[in-house]
Coordinates of C-alpha atoms in Angstrom, one line a residue:
Chain A
X30 CA 59.2 -15.0 0.1
X31 CA 57.6 -12.0 -1.3
X32 CA 55.8 -13.0 -4.5
X33 CA 54.9 -9.6 -5.6
X34 CA 58.4 -9.1 -7.1
X35 CA 58.3 -12.1 -9.3
X36 CA 57.4 -11.4 -12.9
X37 CA 56.5 -15.0 -13.5
X38 CA 53.9 -14.8 -10.6
X39 CA 52.6 -11.5 -11.9
X40 CA 52.1 -13.1 -15.3
X41 CA 50.3 -16.1 -13.8
X42 CA 48.0 -13.8 -11.8
X43 CA 47.2 -11.7 -14.8
X44 CA 46.3 -14.8 -16.9
X45 CA 44.2 -16.2 -14.1
X46 CA 42.2 -12.9 -13.8
X47 CA 41.6 -12.6 -17.5
X48 CA 40.3 -16.1 -17.7
X49 CA 37.7 -15.3 -15.1
X50 CA 34.5 -13.9 -16.5
X51 CA 32.6 -11.9 -13.9
X52 CA 30.2 -14.9 -13.3
X53 CA 32.7 -17.7 -13.7
X54 CA 33.7 -17.4 -10.0
X55 CA 30.3 -18.1 -8.8
X56 CA 29.7 -21.9 -8.7
X57 CA 26.6 -23.1 -10.5
X58 CA 23.8 -23.4 -8.1
X59 CA 21.1 -26.0 -8.4
X60 CA 17.6 -24.6 -8.1
X61 CA 16.5 -24.5 -4.4
X62 CA 13.6 -26.7 -4.0
X63 CA 11.6 -25.7 -1.0
X64 CA 12.1 -29.0 0.9
X65 CA 15.9 -28.8 0.3
X66 CA 16.3 -25.3 1.7
X67 CA 18.5 -25.2 4.7
X68 CA 16.4 -26.1 7.8
X69 CA 14.8 -22.7 7.7
X70 CA 12.0 -24.0 9.8
X71 CA 14.3 -24.2 12.8
X72 CA 14.6 -27.4 14.8
X73 CA 13.9 -26.6 18.4
X74 CA 10.3 -26.5 19.6
X75 CA 8.5 -26.7 22.9
X76 CA 5.6 -28.8 21.7
X77 CA 4.9 -32.4 21.3
X78 CA 5.6 -33.7 17.8
X79 CA 2.6 -34.3 15.5
X80 CA 1.4 -37.9 15.8
X81 CA 2.7 -38.3 19.4
X82 CA 0.5 -40.8 21.1
X83 CA 0.4 -43.5 23.7
X84 CA 1.2 -46.1 21.0
X85 CA 4.7 -47.2 20.2
X86 CA 5.8 -49.6 22.7
X87 CA 7.7 -51.8 20.4
X88 CA 9.7 -51.3 17.2
X89 CA 6.9 -52.8 15.2
X90 CA 4.7 -49.8 16.1
X91 CA 7.3 -47.4 14.6
X92 CA 7.0 -48.0 10.9
X93 CA 9.0 -51.2 11.0
X94 CA 12.5 -52.3 11.6
X95 CA 15.4 -51.0 9.5
X96 CA 17.2 -54.4 9.9
X97 CA 14.4 -56.1 8.0
X98 CA 12.8 -53.4 5.7
X99 CA 14.2 -52.7 2.3
X100 CA 14.7 -49.1 1.0
X101 CA 12.0 -48.0 -1.4
X102 CA 13.2 -44.6 -2.4
X103 CA 15.1 -43.2 -5.4
X104 CA 18.2 -45.2 -4.4
X105 CA 16.8 -48.1 -6.4
X106 CA 17.6 -46.2 -9.6
X107 CA 20.9 -44.7 -8.5
X108 CA 24.0 -46.2 -10.0
X109 CA 26.1 -48.3 -7.7
X110 CA 29.5 -49.8 -8.2
X111 CA 28.7 -52.8 -5.9
X112 CA 25.8 -54.2 -8.0
X113 CA 26.4 -55.9 -11.3
X114 CA 23.6 -54.0 -13.0
X115 CA 25.0 -50.7 -12.1
X116 CA 21.9 -50.1 -10.0
X117 CA 21.1 -50.7 -6.4
X118 CA 19.6 -54.1 -5.9
X119 CA 17.1 -55.3 -3.5
X120 CA 19.5 -57.9 -2.0
X121 CA 18.1 -60.4 0.3
X122 CA 19.8 -59.9 3.6
X123 CA 19.4 -61.8 6.8
X124 CA 18.2 -60.0 9.8
X125 CA 21.2 -59.4 12.0
X126 CA 20.7 -59.6 15.7
X127 CA 23.4 -57.8 17.7
Chain B
X114 CA -5.1 -5.0 9.5
X115 CA -3.0 -2.8 11.7
X116 CA -5.8 -0.2 12.0
X117 CA -8.0 -2.7 13.7
X118 CA -5.3 -3.0 16.4
X119 CA -5.1 0.7 17.3
X120 CA -7.5 0.0 20.1
X121 CA -4.5 -1.2 22.0
X122 CA -3.8 2.4 22.9
X123 CA -6.6 2.4 25.5
X124 CA -4.4 0.2 27.5
X125 CA -1.4 1.2 29.6
X126 CA 1.3 2.2 27.2
X127 CA 4.0 1.3 29.7
X128 CA 5.8 -2.0 29.6
X129 CA 4.5 -5.1 31.4
X130 CA 6.0 -6.3 34.6
X131 CA 8.8 -8.1 32.7
X132 CA 9.4 -5.7 29.9
X133 CA 7.0 -7.1 27.3
X134 CA 4.2 -4.8 26.3
X135 CA 0.8 -5.8 27.7
X136 CA -0.6 -6.7 24.3
X137 CA -0.6 -9.7 22.0
X138 CA 2.4 -11.5 20.6
X139 CA 3.1 -14.4 18.3
X140 CA 5.5 -17.3 18.4
X141 CA 7.6 -16.4 15.4
X142 CA 7.8 -19.0 12.6
X143 CA 10.2 -18.7 9.6
X144 CA 7.3 -18.9 7.2
X145 CA 5.8 -15.7 8.6
X146 CA 8.9 -13.7 9.2
X147 CA 8.9 -11.6 6.1
X148 CA 5.2 -10.8 6.1
X149 CA 5.4 -9.8 9.7
X150 CA 8.6 -7.7 9.3
X151 CA 6.8 -5.9 6.4
X152 CA 4.2 -4.7 8.9
X153 CA 5.5 -5.1 12.5
X154 CA 2.4 -3.4 13.9
X155 CA 0.4 -6.7 13.3
X156 CA 1.7 -7.9 16.6
X157 CA 2.9 -6.2 19.8
X158 CA 5.8 -8.5 20.4
X159 CA 7.3 -11.8 19.2
X160 CA 8.8 -14.8 20.8
X161 CA 11.6 -17.0 19.5
X162 CA 13.1 -20.2 20.7
X163 CA 16.6 -19.5 21.9
X164 CA 18.0 -22.7 20.5
X165 CA 17.0 -21.8 16.9
X166 CA 19.2 -18.7 17.0
X167 CA 22.5 -20.0 18.4
X168 CA 24.4 -19.8 15.1
X169 CA 28.0 -18.6 15.0
X170 CA 27.1 -16.4 12.1
X171 CA 25.4 -16.2 8.8
X172 CA 21.9 -15.2 7.6
X173 CA 20.2 -16.6 10.7
X174 CA 21.8 -13.9 12.9
X175 CA 21.0 -11.2 10.4
X176 CA 17.4 -12.2 10.6
X177 CA 17.6 -12.2 14.4
X178 CA 18.9 -8.6 14.4
X179 CA 16.0 -7.5 12.2
X180 CA 13.5 -9.2 14.5
X181 CA 15.1 -7.7 17.6
X182 CA 14.9 -4.3 15.9
X183 CA 11.3 -4.6 14.9
X184 CA 9.6 -5.8 18.2
X185 CA 10.1 -6.2 21.9
X186 CA 11.6 -9.7 21.9
X187 CA 10.8 -12.6 24.1
X188 CA 13.5 -15.2 24.2
X189 CA 12.0 -18.6 25.2
X190 CA 14.5 -21.3 26.0
X191 CA 13.7 -25.0 25.5
X192 CA 17.0 -26.7 26.3
X193 CA 18.4 -25.4 29.7
X194 CA 17.0 -28.4 31.7
X195 CA 16.3 -26.4 34.8
X196 CA 14.6 -29.3 36.5
X197 CA 17.5 -31.6 35.7
X198 CA 19.5 -33.6 38.3
X199 CA 22.7 -32.2 37.0
X200 CA 24.3 -28.7 37.2
X201 CA 23.3 -26.4 34.3
X202 CA 25.3 -26.8 31.2
X203 CA 27.8 -24.0 31.2
X204 CA 28.3 -24.0 27.5
X205 CA 24.6 -23.6 27.0
X206 CA 24.5 -20.7 29.5
X207 CA 27.3 -19.1 27.5
X208 CA 25.3 -19.5 24.3
X209 CA 22.2 -18.0 26.0
X210 CA 24.2 -15.0 27.3
X211 CA 25.5 -14.3 23.9
X212 CA 22.0 -14.3 22.5
X213 CA 20.7 -12.1 25.3
X214 CA 23.7 -9.7 25.0
X215 CA 23.1 -9.4 21.3
X216 CA 19.4 -8.7 21.3
X217 CA 18.6 -7.2 24.8
X218 CA 15.3 -9.0 24.9
X219 CA 12.3 -7.7 26.9
X220 CA 11.9 -11.1 28.4
X221 CA 13.7 -14.4 28.9
X222 CA 11.8 -17.5 29.9
X223 CA 12.4 -21.2 30.4
X224 CA 10.4 -24.3 31.5
X225 CA 9.9 -26.1 34.8
X226 CA 11.1 -29.3 33.1
X227 CA 14.2 -31.3 32.4
X228 CA 15.6 -32.3 29.0
X229 CA 19.1 -33.5 29.6
X230 CA 20.4 -36.4 31.7
X231 CA 23.9 -37.9 31.8
X232 CA 25.0 -36.1 28.7
X233 CA 22.0 -37.0 26.6
X234 CA 19.6 -34.3 25.4
X235 CA 16.1 -35.7 25.0
X236 CA 14.6 -32.8 23.0
X237 CA 11.5 -32.8 25.1
X238 CA 10.2 -31.0 28.2
X239 CA 10.1 -33.9 30.7
X240 CA 8.2 -33.9 34.0
X241 CA 9.9 -33.2 37.3
X242 CA 9.0 -34.7 40.7
X243 CA 7.5 -32.1 42.9
X244 CA 9.4 -32.9 46.1
X245 CA 11.6 -30.8 48.3
X246 CA 15.1 -32.0 47.0
X247 CA 13.9 -31.1 43.5
X248 CA 12.6 -27.8 44.6
X249 CA 16.0 -26.9 46.1
X250 CA 17.8 -28.0 43.0
X251 CA 15.6 -25.9 40.7
X252 CA 16.1 -22.9 43.0
X253 CA 19.9 -23.3 42.8
X254 CA 19.7 -23.7 39.0
X255 CA 17.5 -20.6 38.5
X256 CA 19.7 -18.5 40.8
X257 CA 22.7 -19.6 38.8
X258 CA 20.9 -18.8 35.5
X259 CA 19.7 -15.4 36.5
X260 CA 23.1 -14.5 38.0
X261 CA 25.0 -15.7 34.9
X262 CA 22.6 -14.2 32.3
X263 CA 22.1 -11.0 34.2
X264 CA 18.3 -11.1 33.7
X265 CA 15.3 -12.0 35.8
X266 CA 13.7 -14.9 34.1
X267 CA 10.1 -16.2 33.8
X268 CA 9.5 -19.9 34.6
X269 CA 6.8 -21.7 32.6
X270 CA 4.3 -24.2 34.1
X271 CA 4.5 -27.5 32.2
X272 CA 2.0 -29.7 30.5
X273 CA 2.4 -33.3 31.9
X274 CA 1.0 -36.7 31.0
X275 CA 2.2 -38.6 34.1
X276 CA 2.4 -37.6 37.7
X277 CA 4.8 -39.1 40.2
X278 CA 3.7 -40.7 43.4
X279 CA 6.8 -39.3 45.0
X280 CA 5.5 -35.7 44.5
X281 CA 4.7 -34.1 47.8
X282 CA 4.0 -30.6 46.5
X283 CA 1.1 -29.1 44.6
X284 CA 2.5 -27.9 41.3
X285 CA 1.3 -24.3 41.7
X286 CA 2.8 -24.1 45.3
X287 CA 6.0 -25.6 43.9
X288 CA 6.2 -22.8 41.3
X289 CA 5.2 -20.1 43.8
X290 CA 7.9 -21.2 46.2
X291 CA 10.5 -21.2 43.4
X292 CA 9.5 -17.7 42.4
X293 CA 9.6 -16.4 46.0
X294 CA 13.0 -18.0 46.6
X295 CA 14.7 -16.9 43.4
X296 CA 12.9 -13.7 42.5
X297 CA 12.0 -15.1 39.1
X298 CA 8.6 -14.5 37.5
X299 CA 6.2 -16.9 36.1
X300 CA 5.1 -17.6 32.5
X301 CA 1.6 -18.9 32.9
X302 CA 0.8 -21.2 29.9
X303 CA -3.0 -21.5 30.2
X304 CA -3.0 -24.3 27.6
X305 CA -0.5 -26.3 29.7
X306 CA -2.6 -25.5 32.8
X307 CA -5.7 -26.7 31.0
X308 CA -4.0 -29.9 29.7
X309 CA -2.4 -30.8 33.0
X310 CA -5.7 -30.2 34.9
X311 CA -7.6 -32.4 32.5
X312 CA -5.0 -35.2 32.6
X313 CA -4.6 -35.2 36.4
X314 CA -8.1 -34.3 37.3
X315 CA -7.0 -31.1 39.0
X316 CA -9.1 -27.9 39.3
X317 CA -7.7 -25.0 37.4
X318 CA -9.3 -22.6 39.8
X319 CA -7.7 -24.3 42.7
X320 CA -4.4 -24.3 40.9
X321 CA -4.6 -20.6 40.3
X322 CA -5.4 -19.9 43.9
X323 CA -2.0 -21.1 44.9
X324 CA 0.0 -18.6 42.9
X325 CA 0.3 -14.8 43.1
X326 CA -0.9 -13.6 39.7
X327 CA 1.3 -10.5 40.1
X328 CA 4.3 -12.9 39.5
X329 CA 3.0 -13.6 36.0
X330 CA 5.0 -11.7 33.4
X331 CA 3.6 -13.4 30.3
X332 CA 0.8 -15.7 29.3
X333 CA 0.8 -18.4 26.6
X334 CA -2.1 -19.8 24.7
X335 CA -1.9 -22.7 22.3
X336 CA -3.8 -25.6 20.9
X337 CA -3.9 -29.2 22.2
X338 CA -5.2 -32.5 20.9
X339 CA -7.0 -35.3 22.6
X340 CA -5.9 -38.9 22.3
X341 CA -6.9 -42.2 24.0
X342 CA -4.5 -43.8 26.5
X343 CA -4.1 -47.5 26.9
X344 CA -7.1 -47.7 29.2
X345 CA -9.3 -45.9 26.7
X346 CA -9.3 -42.6 28.7
X347 CA -8.9 -39.3 27.0
X348 CA -5.5 -37.7 27.4
X349 CA -4.7 -34.2 26.2
X350 CA -1.4 -33.6 24.4
X351 CA 0.3 -30.2 24.2
X352 CA 0.6 -30.4 20.5
X353 CA 0.7 -26.8 19.5
X354 CA -0.7 -28.0 16.2
X355 CA -4.3 -27.0 16.5
X356 CA -6.2 -23.7 17.0
X357 CA -6.5 -22.5 20.5
X358 CA -9.4 -24.2 22.1
X359 CA -12.4 -22.4 23.5
X360 CA -11.8 -23.7 27.1
X361 CA -8.3 -22.2 26.9
X362 CA -9.6 -18.8 25.8
X363 CA -12.1 -19.0 28.7
X364 CA -9.3 -19.8 31.1
X365 CA -7.3 -16.9 29.7
X366 CA -10.2 -14.5 30.3
X367 CA -10.6 -15.8 33.8
X368 CA -6.9 -15.2 34.5
X369 CA -6.7 -11.6 33.2
X370 CA -10.0 -10.7 34.8
X371 CA -8.6 -11.7 38.1
X372 CA -5.0 -10.7 37.6
X373 CA -5.1 -7.9 35.1
X374 CA -3.8 -7.6 31.5
X375 CA -0.6 -9.4 30.7
X376 CA 1.4 -9.9 27.5
X377 CA -0.3 -12.8 25.8
X378 CA 1.5 -15.0 23.3
X379 CA -0.2 -17.2 20.7
X380 CA 2.0 -20.3 20.1
X381 CA 1.8 -22.6 17.1
X382 CA 4.7 -25.0 16.5
X383 CA 3.2 -27.8 14.3
X384 CA 1.0 -27.7 11.2
X385 CA 1.7 -24.0 10.9
X386 CA -1.2 -22.3 9.2
X387 CA -1.1 -19.1 7.0
X388 CA -0.3 -16.0 9.0
X389 CA -3.9 -14.7 8.5
X390 CA -5.2 -17.7 10.5
X391 CA -2.8 -17.0 13.4
X392 CA -3.8 -13.3 13.3
X393 CA -7.4 -14.3 13.8
X394 CA -6.3 -16.0 17.0
X395 CA -4.4 -12.9 18.1
X396 CA -7.6 -10.9 17.3
X397 CA -9.5 -13.2 19.6
X398 CA -7.0 -12.6 22.3
X399 CA -7.3 -8.8 21.8
X400 CA -11.1 -9.0 22.1
X401 CA -10.8 -10.8 25.4
X402 CA -8.3 -8.2 26.6
X403 CA -10.6 -5.4 25.5
X404 CA -13.6 -7.0 27.1
X405 CA -11.7 -7.4 30.3
X406 CA -10.4 -3.9 30.3
X407 CA -13.8 -2.4 29.8
X408 CA -15.3 -4.6 32.5
X409 CA -12.6 -3.3 34.8
X410 CA -13.4 0.3 34.0
X411 CA -17.1 -0.1 34.5
Chain C
X86 CA 13.8 -41.3 39.4
X87 CA 15.2 -39.1 36.5
X88 CA 17.8 -41.7 35.7
X89 CA 15.3 -44.5 35.3
X90 CA 13.0 -42.2 33.4
X91 CA 15.8 -41.3 31.0
X92 CA 16.8 -44.9 30.6
X93 CA 13.2 -46.0 29.8
X94 CA 12.9 -43.2 27.2
X95 CA 15.6 -44.7 25.1
X96 CA 14.5 -48.3 25.4
X97 CA 11.9 -49.4 22.9
X98 CA 11.2 -52.9 23.9
X99 CA 10.1 -52.3 27.4
X100 CA 7.0 -53.5 29.1
X101 CA 4.4 -50.8 30.0
X102 CA 5.9 -48.5 32.5
X103 CA 2.5 -47.2 33.8
X104 CA -0.9 -48.8 33.7
X105 CA -2.4 -46.1 31.4
X106 CA 0.5 -46.3 28.9
X107 CA 0.9 -42.6 29.3
X108 CA 4.6 -42.8 29.7
X109 CA 4.7 -43.9 26.1
X110 CA 3.7 -40.4 25.1
X111 CA 7.2 -39.3 26.2
X112 CA 8.9 -42.3 24.6
X113 CA 7.0 -41.7 21.4
X114 CA 7.5 -37.9 21.3
X115 CA 11.2 -38.2 21.7
X116 CA 11.4 -40.4 18.6
X117 CA 9.0 -38.3 16.5
X118 CA 10.7 -34.9 17.3
X119 CA 14.2 -36.3 16.7
X120 CA 13.1 -38.1 13.5
X121 CA 11.6 -34.8 12.3
X122 CA 14.9 -33.0 13.1
X123 CA 16.8 -35.5 11.1
X124 CA 14.3 -35.3 8.3
X125 CA 14.9 -31.6 8.2
X126 CA 18.6 -32.0 7.9
X127 CA 18.7 -35.1 5.6
X128 CA 15.9 -34.7 3.0
X129 CA 17.9 -36.3 0.2
X130 CA 18.8 -39.4 2.3
X131 CA 15.1 -39.7 3.1
X132 CA 14.2 -39.4 -0.6
X133 CA 16.8 -42.0 -1.5
X134 CA 15.7 -44.7 1.0
X135 CA 12.0 -43.7 1.1
X136 CA 9.9 -42.4 3.9
X137 CA 9.2 -45.6 5.7
X138 CA 12.7 -46.8 5.6
X139 CA 14.0 -43.4 6.8
X140 CA 11.6 -43.7 9.8
X141 CA 12.8 -47.1 10.7
X142 CA 16.4 -46.0 10.2
X143 CA 16.2 -42.9 12.3
X144 CA 14.5 -44.8 15.1
X145 CA 17.5 -47.1 15.3
X146 CA 19.8 -44.1 15.1
X147 CA 17.9 -42.1 17.8
X148 CA 18.2 -45.0 20.2
X149 CA 21.9 -45.6 19.6
X150 CA 23.0 -42.0 19.1
X151 CA 20.7 -39.7 21.0
X152 CA 21.6 -36.0 20.8
X153 CA 24.3 -34.7 23.1
X154 CA 23.6 -31.0 22.5
X155 CA 20.3 -29.0 22.8
X156 CA 21.0 -27.4 19.4
X157 CA 19.0 -29.6 17.0
X158 CA 20.8 -28.3 13.9
X159 CA 23.9 -30.1 15.3
X160 CA 22.0 -33.4 15.6
X161 CA 23.1 -36.0 13.1
X162 CA 26.8 -35.2 13.1
X163 CA 27.5 -39.0 13.1
X164 CA 24.5 -40.1 11.0
X165 CA 26.8 -40.6 8.0
X166 CA 29.1 -42.8 10.1
X167 CA 26.1 -44.7 11.3
X168 CA 25.0 -45.3 7.7
X169 CA 28.5 -46.5 6.7
X170 CA 28.4 -49.1 9.5
X171 CA 24.8 -50.2 8.9
X172 CA 25.2 -53.5 7.0
X173 CA 21.7 -53.7 5.4
X174 CA 22.6 -50.6 3.4
X175 CA 26.0 -51.8 2.2
X176 CA 24.7 -51.9 -1.3
X177 CA 24.3 -48.1 -1.2
X178 CA 27.7 -46.8 -0.1
X179 CA 27.0 -43.3 -1.4
X180 CA 24.2 -42.8 1.2
X181 CA 26.8 -41.9 3.9
X182 CA 28.5 -39.3 1.6
X183 CA 25.1 -37.8 0.7
X184 CA 24.4 -37.5 4.5
X185 CA 27.8 -35.9 5.0
X186 CA 27.0 -33.4 2.3
X187 CA 23.6 -32.6 3.7
X188 CA 24.9 -32.2 7.3
X189 CA 27.7 -30.0 5.9
X190 CA 25.1 -27.7 4.3
X191 CA 23.3 -27.1 7.5
X192 CA 26.5 -26.4 9.3
X193 CA 27.6 -24.0 6.6
X194 CA 24.4 -22.1 7.0
X195 CA 25.1 -21.5 10.7
X196 CA 28.9 -21.1 10.5
X197 CA 30.7 -17.9 11.5
X198 CA 31.2 -14.9 9.2
X199 CA 34.6 -13.7 7.9
X200 CA 35.9 -11.2 5.4
X201 CA 36.7 -12.2 1.8
X202 CA 39.8 -11.4 -0.2
X203 CA 39.5 -8.6 -2.6
X204 CA 40.5 -9.7 -6.0
X205 CA 39.4 -6.9 -8.2
X206 CA 42.8 -5.9 -9.5
X207 CA 46.1 -7.6 -10.4
X208 CA 47.8 -5.8 -7.5
X209 CA 45.3 -7.0 -4.9
X210 CA 45.4 -10.6 -6.3
X211 CA 49.2 -10.6 -6.1
X212 CA 49.2 -9.2 -2.6
X213 CA 46.8 -11.9 -1.5
X214 CA 49.5 -14.5 -2.2
X215 CA 51.5 -13.3 0.7
X216 CA 48.6 -12.9 3.2
X217 CA 47.9 -15.6 5.7
X218 CA 44.7 -17.4 4.7
X219 CA 42.5 -20.2 5.8
X220 CA 39.3 -22.0 4.7
X221 CA 36.1 -20.1 5.4
X222 CA 34.5 -21.4 8.6
X223 CA 31.6 -22.8 6.6
X224 CA 33.7 -25.0 4.4
X225 CA 33.4 -28.8 4.4
X226 CA 35.1 -31.0 1.8
X227 CA 33.3 -34.2 1.2
X228 CA 35.6 -36.7 -0.6
X229 CA 33.5 -39.5 -2.0
X230 CA 34.4 -42.7 -3.9
X231 CA 31.0 -42.3 -5.4
X232 CA 29.3 -39.5 -7.4
X233 CA 27.8 -38.2 -4.2
X234 CA 27.3 -34.6 -5.2
X235 CA 25.6 -35.7 -8.5
X236 CA 23.4 -38.1 -6.6
X237 CA 22.4 -35.4 -4.1
X238 CA 21.7 -33.0 -7.0
X239 CA 19.6 -35.7 -8.8
X240 CA 17.3 -35.7 -5.8
X241 CA 16.6 -32.0 -6.5
X242 CA 16.4 -32.3 -10.2
X243 CA 15.1 -35.7 -11.3
X244 CA 16.1 -34.8 -14.9
X245 CA 19.7 -34.0 -14.1
X246 CA 22.5 -35.4 -16.3
X247 CA 22.7 -39.2 -16.1
X248 CA 25.0 -40.4 -13.4
X249 CA 28.3 -42.1 -14.1
X250 CA 28.5 -45.0 -11.7
X251 CA 32.3 -45.1 -11.6
X252 CA 32.8 -41.4 -10.9
X253 CA 34.4 -40.3 -7.7
X254 CA 33.6 -36.8 -6.6
X255 CA 35.1 -34.3 -4.2
X256 CA 32.5 -31.7 -3.2
X257 CA 33.2 -28.4 -1.5
X258 CA 30.3 -27.1 0.6
X259 CA 30.4 -23.6 1.9
X260 CA 28.4 -20.4 2.4
X261 CA 28.8 -17.7 -0.3
X262 CA 27.0 -14.4 0.0
X263 CA 24.7 -16.0 2.6
X264 CA 23.7 -18.8 0.4
X265 CA 24.9 -22.4 1.0
X266 CA 26.7 -23.5 -2.1
X267 CA 28.3 -26.7 -3.3
X268 CA 30.6 -27.4 -6.2
X269 CA 32.9 -30.1 -7.5
X270 CA 36.5 -29.6 -6.5
X271 CA 39.0 -29.1 -9.4
X272 CA 41.7 -31.7 -9.5
X273 CA 44.3 -29.2 -8.3
X274 CA 42.1 -28.0 -5.4
X275 CA 43.0 -30.9 -3.0
X276 CA 46.5 -29.5 -2.4
X277 CA 45.2 -26.0 -1.7
X278 CA 42.4 -27.2 0.5
X279 CA 44.9 -29.3 2.6
X280 CA 47.3 -26.4 2.7
X281 CA 44.8 -23.8 3.9
X282 CA 43.2 -26.1 6.4
X283 CA 45.7 -24.3 8.7
X284 CA 46.5 -20.6 8.5
X285 CA 49.1 -20.3 5.8
X286 CA 50.2 -18.1 3.0
X287 CA 50.0 -19.2 -0.6
X288 CA 53.7 -18.3 -0.9
X289 CA 54.6 -20.9 1.7
X290 CA 53.0 -23.6 -0.5
X291 CA 55.1 -22.9 -3.5
X292 CA 58.4 -21.9 -1.7
X293 CA 59.9 -25.2 -2.6
X294 CA 59.0 -25.1 -6.3
X295 CA 58.6 -21.4 -7.3
X296 CA 59.4 -21.9 -10.9
X297 CA 57.5 -25.1 -11.5
X298 CA 54.9 -24.8 -14.4
X299 CA 52.2 -26.1 -12.0
X300 CA 52.5 -22.9 -10.0
X301 CA 50.5 -21.0 -12.7
X302 CA 47.6 -23.5 -12.4
X303 CA 47.7 -23.3 -8.6
X304 CA 47.6 -19.5 -8.7
X305 CA 44.6 -19.7 -11.0
X306 CA 42.8 -22.1 -8.6
X307 CA 43.8 -20.1 -5.6
X308 CA 42.3 -17.0 -7.2
X309 CA 39.1 -18.9 -8.1
X310 CA 38.7 -20.3 -4.5
X311 CA 39.4 -16.9 -3.0
X312 CA 36.9 -15.1 -5.2
X313 CA 34.3 -17.8 -4.3
X314 CA 35.0 -17.1 -0.6
X315 CA 36.3 -20.6 0.1
X316 CA 39.8 -19.4 1.0
X317 CA 39.7 -16.2 3.1
X318 CA 42.2 -14.1 4.9
X319 CA 43.0 -15.3 8.5
X320 CA 42.8 -11.8 10.0
X321 CA 40.2 -9.1 9.6
X322 CA 41.7 -6.8 7.0
X323 CA 42.5 -3.2 7.7
X324 CA 39.6 -0.9 7.0
X325 CA 39.4 0.2 3.4
X326 CA 41.9 -2.4 2.3
X327 CA 39.6 -5.3 1.7
X328 CA 35.9 -5.8 1.8

């Protein structure tokens, strides 16, 4: 099907183009905070990571266990469908051992 | 800034043994890219980590092309796992070849280490056992890499925190044997040498006496940090997060006094300071090179 | 030797391997460098759960899903799936979608280049309808039953518009003029995004209902997505014809 011969199509294209202001096509961009830039730092290194040490033989040594900790970030103020208040809740959960 | 570096002209203008100029380079960090590109004469060459530039397209490759245009380039791989038990990853070799074909680097180097096993990539340079089966495997891997990539590579001595009782070779002899069998050169990381000598109570002088310094195509200097092990003994960690230590500069001076001037790279991967701080370190390296050169003339 | 070394690296609850505890430097370094790689890719997830929680979470993830590729920008491809299946976080179902979005942004940055449609005249726009097209290699569509894009943005701009808990959002993430961009998909975009997931012409999409009134809307959306560089021609255009 060659659409270029259809008057209907030509009209639709013309309407679509008119409705586009020069900047309308560009999606609104949020300001780029430094820490949210795309991994410009690069990921691959040949050095030991900062804080590397001889410590860390058990999960306790690594900032706790995700099965027992509770999130403490901004998620506590984000709306959530699953909680009656509309906000995330610090639900008590039992530690699950697999 | 660049005027202070014109003294480099007293040195041989020709390329070093492996194509890098016998001057001072810097491990290129994103934060410093634009400032350095605005005045490329601040350094004589730059080094990038191969794995950070394996994009299919986009701005990363545009930046890569600008870098390759501005300086003699050293491509430093961290993920080939040359000391691994398995065959080299063909897919990774293809990615490396693409990068090398695109940039025609002055040097390509990798590590005497392993980082992959059974399909898992550990994102670290892990220690190899210095025994004859491992030696033979590393030789096969380097031959394969050099054939596939079409370049002679440099192999870097590692920094290690453990040594294996199964090791029957001296680390330096192991490297020397690899270089002789494969025709590859060596990347002498004097920080790694210092760190490993400290951790294993080796003598750096003795270590150096086992390798032919002519094989060294590039030298790395970097910072390390000291921690305590479980027994309360000091262990040096190759952190690349601190200024280059005085003993490392001394070892550098010793090496180039004995072996001649080489391309020297200042590496910093963590706690990246402002460029001016890193350029103070490259200036320190330049001073050592100049001192050594004048001493050689006299 | 290497096999047991590799095994011990991934096990956390192991007795000391060597008397000096020096092997732990490797065990520790593996976790720290991989956590840092994940932190670089998923800054909004970290902000949402907090630093300590993110550390603990990535420790679990690293041990269960260690990298399979030496390219660290590819690490975390199944972090979103891991989050979905992690029961302690079931009260925060949007976390996985935010992770999907963040991973998509990193992939978009490194994705292949292509040419865009030229849409500067009526004739070129009409011609584009008959040209085989596809989604730009950088495109990821994140369909969320939560306001995932808004939640992600709120991590950037704390004063952003208040979130609507019941909203569902479909986000398009792609690279436009070398910048990674994200936008909410229009209601009519789903059909186009599905259609152009394979190389197709616009004409093929509407061949069964050429006179339907919805065609005008679809054309308008097609032109929008083509100008944004989300839908691109499949083949490199002839010199001078398109940019």
